[in-house]
Tab-separated table of C-alpha atoms in Angstrom:
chain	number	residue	atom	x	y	z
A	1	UNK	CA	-87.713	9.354	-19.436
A	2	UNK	CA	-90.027	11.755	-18.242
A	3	UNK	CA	-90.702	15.304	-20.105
A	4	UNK	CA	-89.363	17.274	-17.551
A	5	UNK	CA	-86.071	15.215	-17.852
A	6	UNK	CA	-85.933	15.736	-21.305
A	7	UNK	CA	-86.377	19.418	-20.779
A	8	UNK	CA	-83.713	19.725	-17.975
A	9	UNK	CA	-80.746	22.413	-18.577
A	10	UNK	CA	-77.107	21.192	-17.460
A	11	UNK	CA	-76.225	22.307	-13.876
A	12	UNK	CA	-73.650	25.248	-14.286
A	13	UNK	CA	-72.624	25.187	-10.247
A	14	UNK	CA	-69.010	25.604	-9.255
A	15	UNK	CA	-66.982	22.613	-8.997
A	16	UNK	CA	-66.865	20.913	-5.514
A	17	UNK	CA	-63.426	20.285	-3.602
A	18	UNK	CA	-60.689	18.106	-4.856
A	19	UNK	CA	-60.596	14.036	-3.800
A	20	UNK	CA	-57.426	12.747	-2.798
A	21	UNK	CA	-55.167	12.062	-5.328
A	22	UNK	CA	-55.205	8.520	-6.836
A	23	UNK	CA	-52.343	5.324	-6.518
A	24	UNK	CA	-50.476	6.231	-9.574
A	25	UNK	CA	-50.375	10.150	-9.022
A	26	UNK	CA	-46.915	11.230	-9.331
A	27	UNK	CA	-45.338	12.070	-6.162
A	28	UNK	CA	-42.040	13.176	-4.746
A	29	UNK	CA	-40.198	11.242	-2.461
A	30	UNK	CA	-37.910	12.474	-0.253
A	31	UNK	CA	-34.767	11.202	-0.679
A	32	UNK	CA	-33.066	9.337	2.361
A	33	UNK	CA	-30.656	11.431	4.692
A	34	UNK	CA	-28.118	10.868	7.293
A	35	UNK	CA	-24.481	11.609	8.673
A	36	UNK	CA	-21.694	11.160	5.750
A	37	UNK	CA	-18.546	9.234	6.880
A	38	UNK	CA	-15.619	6.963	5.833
A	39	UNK	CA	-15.230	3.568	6.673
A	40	UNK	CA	-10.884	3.356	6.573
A	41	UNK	CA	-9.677	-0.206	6.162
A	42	UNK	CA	-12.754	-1.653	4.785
A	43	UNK	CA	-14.508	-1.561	1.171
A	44	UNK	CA	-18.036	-2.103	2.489
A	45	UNK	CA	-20.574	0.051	5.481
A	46	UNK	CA	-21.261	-1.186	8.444
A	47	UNK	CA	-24.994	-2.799	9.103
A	48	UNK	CA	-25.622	-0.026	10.584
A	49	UNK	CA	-25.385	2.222	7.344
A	50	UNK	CA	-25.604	1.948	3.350
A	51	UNK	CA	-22.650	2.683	1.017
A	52	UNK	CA	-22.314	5.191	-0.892
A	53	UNK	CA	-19.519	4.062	-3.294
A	54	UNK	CA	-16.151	2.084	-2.708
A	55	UNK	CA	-12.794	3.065	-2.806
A	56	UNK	CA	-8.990	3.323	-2.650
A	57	UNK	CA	-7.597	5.570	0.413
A	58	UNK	CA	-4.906	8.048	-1.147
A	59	UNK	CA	-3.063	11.049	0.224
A	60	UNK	CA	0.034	13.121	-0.891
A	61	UNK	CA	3.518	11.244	-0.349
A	62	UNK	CA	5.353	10.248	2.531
A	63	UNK	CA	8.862	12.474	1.412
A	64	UNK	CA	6.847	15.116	-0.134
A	65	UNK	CA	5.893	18.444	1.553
A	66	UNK	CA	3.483	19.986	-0.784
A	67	UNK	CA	0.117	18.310	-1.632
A	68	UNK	CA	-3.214	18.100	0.434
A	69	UNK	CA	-3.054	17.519	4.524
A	70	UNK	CA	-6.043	15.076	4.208
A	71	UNK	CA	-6.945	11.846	2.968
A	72	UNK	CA	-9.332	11.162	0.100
A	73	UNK	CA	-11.285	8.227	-0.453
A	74	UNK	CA	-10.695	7.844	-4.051
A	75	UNK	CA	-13.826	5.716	-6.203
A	76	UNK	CA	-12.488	2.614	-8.239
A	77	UNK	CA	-13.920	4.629	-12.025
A	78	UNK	CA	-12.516	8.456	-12.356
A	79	UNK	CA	-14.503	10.680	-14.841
A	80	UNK	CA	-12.082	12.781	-16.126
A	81	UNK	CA	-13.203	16.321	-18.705
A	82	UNK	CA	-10.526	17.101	-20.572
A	83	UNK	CA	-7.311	16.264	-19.221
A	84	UNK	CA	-3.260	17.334	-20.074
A	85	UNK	CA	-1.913	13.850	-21.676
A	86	UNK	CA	1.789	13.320	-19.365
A	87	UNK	CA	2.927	14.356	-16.186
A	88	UNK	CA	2.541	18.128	-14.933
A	89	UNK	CA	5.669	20.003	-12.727
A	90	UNK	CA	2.757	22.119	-11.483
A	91	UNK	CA	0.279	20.180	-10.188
A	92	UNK	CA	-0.385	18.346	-6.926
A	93	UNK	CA	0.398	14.587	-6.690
A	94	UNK	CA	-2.271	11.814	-4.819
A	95	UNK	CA	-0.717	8.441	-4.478
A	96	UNK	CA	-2.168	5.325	-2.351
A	97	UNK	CA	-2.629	5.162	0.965
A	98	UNK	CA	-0.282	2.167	2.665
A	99	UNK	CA	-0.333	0.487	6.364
A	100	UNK	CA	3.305	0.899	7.934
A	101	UNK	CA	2.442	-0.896	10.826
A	102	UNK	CA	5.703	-2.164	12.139
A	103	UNK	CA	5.543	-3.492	15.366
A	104	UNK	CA	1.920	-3.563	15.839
A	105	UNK	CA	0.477	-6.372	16.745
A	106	UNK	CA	-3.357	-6.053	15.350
A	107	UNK	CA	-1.937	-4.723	12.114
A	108	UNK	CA	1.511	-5.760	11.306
A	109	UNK	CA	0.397	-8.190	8.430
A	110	UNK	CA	-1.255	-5.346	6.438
A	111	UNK	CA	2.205	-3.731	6.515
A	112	UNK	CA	3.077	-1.910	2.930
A	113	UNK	CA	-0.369	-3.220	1.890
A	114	UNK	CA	-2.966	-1.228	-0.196
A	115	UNK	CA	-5.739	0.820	1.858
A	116	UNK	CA	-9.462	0.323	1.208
A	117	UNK	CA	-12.827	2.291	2.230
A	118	UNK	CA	-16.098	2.804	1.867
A	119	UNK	CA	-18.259	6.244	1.711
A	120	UNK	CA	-21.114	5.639	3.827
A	121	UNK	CA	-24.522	6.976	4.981
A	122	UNK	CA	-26.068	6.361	8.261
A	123	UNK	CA	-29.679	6.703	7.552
A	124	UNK	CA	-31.714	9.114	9.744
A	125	UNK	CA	-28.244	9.751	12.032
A	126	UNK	CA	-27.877	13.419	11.249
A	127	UNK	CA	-24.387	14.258	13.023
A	128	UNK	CA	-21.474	12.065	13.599
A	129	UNK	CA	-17.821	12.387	14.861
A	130	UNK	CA	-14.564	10.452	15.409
A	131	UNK	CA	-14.121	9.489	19.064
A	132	UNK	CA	-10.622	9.468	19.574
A	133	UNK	CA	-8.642	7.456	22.333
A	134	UNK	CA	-11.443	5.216	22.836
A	135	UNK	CA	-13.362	2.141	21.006
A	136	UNK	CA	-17.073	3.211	21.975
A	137	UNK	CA	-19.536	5.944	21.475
A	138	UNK	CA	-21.073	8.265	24.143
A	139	UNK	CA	-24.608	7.607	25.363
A	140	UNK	CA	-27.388	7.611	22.607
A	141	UNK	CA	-24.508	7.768	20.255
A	142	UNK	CA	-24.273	4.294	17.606
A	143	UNK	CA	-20.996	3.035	16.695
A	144	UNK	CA	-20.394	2.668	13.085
A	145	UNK	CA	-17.004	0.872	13.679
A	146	UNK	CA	-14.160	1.202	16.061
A	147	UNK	CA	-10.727	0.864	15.359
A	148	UNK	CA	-7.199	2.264	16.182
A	149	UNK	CA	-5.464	6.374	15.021
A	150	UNK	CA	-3.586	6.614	12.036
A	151	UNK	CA	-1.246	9.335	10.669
A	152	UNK	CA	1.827	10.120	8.703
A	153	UNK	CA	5.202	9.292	10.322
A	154	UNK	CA	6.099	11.873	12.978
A	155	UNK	CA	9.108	13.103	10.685
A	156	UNK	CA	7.200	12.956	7.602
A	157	UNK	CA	4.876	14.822	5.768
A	158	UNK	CA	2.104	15.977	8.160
A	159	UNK	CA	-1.516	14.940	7.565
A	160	UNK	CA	-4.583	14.265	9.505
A	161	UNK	CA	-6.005	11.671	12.293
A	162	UNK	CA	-7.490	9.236	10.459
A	163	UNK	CA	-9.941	6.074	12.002
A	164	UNK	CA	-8.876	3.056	10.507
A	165	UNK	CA	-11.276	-0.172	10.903
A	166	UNK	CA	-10.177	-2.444	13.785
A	167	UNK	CA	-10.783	-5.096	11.425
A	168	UNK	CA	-8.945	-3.515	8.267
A	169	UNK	CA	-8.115	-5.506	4.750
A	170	UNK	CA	-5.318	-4.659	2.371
A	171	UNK	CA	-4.530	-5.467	-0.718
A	172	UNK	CA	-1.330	-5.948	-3.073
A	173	UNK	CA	1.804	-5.542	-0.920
A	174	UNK	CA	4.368	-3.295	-2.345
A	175	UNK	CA	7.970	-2.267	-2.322
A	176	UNK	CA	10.163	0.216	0.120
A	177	UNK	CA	10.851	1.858	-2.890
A	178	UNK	CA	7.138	2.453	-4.328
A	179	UNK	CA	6.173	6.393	-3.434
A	180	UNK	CA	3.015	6.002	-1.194
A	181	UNK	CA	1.175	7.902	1.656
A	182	UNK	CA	1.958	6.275	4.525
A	183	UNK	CA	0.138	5.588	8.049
A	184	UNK	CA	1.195	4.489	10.941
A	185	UNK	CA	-0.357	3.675	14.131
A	186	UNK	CA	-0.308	6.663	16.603
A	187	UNK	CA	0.961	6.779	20.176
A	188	UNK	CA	0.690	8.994	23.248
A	189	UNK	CA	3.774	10.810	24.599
A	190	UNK	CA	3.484	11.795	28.038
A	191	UNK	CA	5.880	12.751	31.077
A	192	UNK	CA	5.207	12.602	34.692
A	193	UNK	CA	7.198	15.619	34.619
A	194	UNK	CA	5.075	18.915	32.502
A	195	UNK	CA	7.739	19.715	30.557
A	196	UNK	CA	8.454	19.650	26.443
A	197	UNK	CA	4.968	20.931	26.073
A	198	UNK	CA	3.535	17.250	26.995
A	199	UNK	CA	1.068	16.729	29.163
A	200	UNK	CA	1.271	14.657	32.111
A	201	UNK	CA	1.152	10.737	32.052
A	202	UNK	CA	-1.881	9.261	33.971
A	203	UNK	CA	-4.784	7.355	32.276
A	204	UNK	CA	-3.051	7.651	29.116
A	205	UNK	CA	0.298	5.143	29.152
A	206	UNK	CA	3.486	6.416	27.175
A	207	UNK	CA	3.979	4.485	24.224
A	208	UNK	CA	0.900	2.939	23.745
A	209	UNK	CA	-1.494	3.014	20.473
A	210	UNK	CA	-4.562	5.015	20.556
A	211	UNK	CA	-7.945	3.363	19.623
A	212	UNK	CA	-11.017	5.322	18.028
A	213	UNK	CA	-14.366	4.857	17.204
A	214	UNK	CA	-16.644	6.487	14.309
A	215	UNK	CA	-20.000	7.566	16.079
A	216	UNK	CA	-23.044	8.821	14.903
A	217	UNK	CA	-26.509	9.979	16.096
């Protein structure tokens, strides 16, 4: 080593500009995103989305008038935080969801049996929507799963329009007497006469069970 290294002073110039950070820098990911829906009839997603968490389709009871319009897709573990031991007068009462699908031929052995679903994600499909009356999706739209309109009984309880898979499971079968929210398949009533508040017969076929498709894009 030379003198004049010996005799060199440390460089005090300002720091120059930040590298890239390295491979095991913390970073935040982004978590994946999509269009939320329900998968009725079946406990798993379609291929064309991930699941969220499994279920039990419930709803208020047939005979009852009070309770929720909609149906919930209940998960198989509750978490409950501090909950009244017994049975409450004032509260509102879910119960399972049951196919009474007499007389329909793609469904008639799931009568009285057990609902499933499935909460699923359709991964970078921001928007989606039930296509009633028909078993495909609009152009650019994907097709989670098709299947066939269910509701409550038209002298029951009302509650909503629900999709139920085409290819819907059940499980135990249960009694007439067993309280339950019930679905049934729906059907169009039309007239060729406008009258009744109906609307006129034409494409649509009186009597005859709507289909439906879950679409998302």
């Amino acid at each position: 080593m030379s003198g004049d290294e010996k005799d060199a002073k440390p460089c005090s110039c300002p720091p120059g500009p930040r590298g890239p950070p390295g491979r095991d820098a913390t970073a935040k990911i982004a978590p994946p995103s999509g269009a939320v829906f329900t998968r009725w009839g079946r406990a798993e997603c379609p291929k064309t989305s991930v699941l969220v968490y499994e279920g039990t389709a419930s709803g208020s009871s047939f005979d009852e008038p009070g309770g929720g319009g909609n149906y919930l897709c209940l998960p198989r573990q509750p978490a409950y935080r501090d909950p009244t031991e017994g049975t409450q007068p004032y509260r509102a009462y879910l119960y399972g969801a049951e196919y009474w699908a007499v007389d329909h031929a793609k469904q008639d052995t799931l009568h009285r049996r057990t609902m499933p679903c499935a909460v699923c994600m359709s991964v970078g499909r921001a928007a989606q929507f039930t296509m009633p009356a028909r078993d495909y999706c609009p152009t650019g739209w994907t097709r989670e799963y098709r299947g066939y309109l269910m509701s409550s009984h038209y002298k029951r309880s009302r509650t909503e329009f629900i999709c139920v898979d085409g290819e819907a499971e059940g499980s135990e079968r249960s009694s007439r007497l067993r309280k339950s929210s019930r679905l049934v398949p729906v059907e169009v009533r039309c007239s060729q006469e406008d009258r009744d508040g109906s609307f006129p017969c034409g494409p649509y076929k009186n009597g005859h069970e709507l289909t439906c498709a879950v679409c998302t894009v």
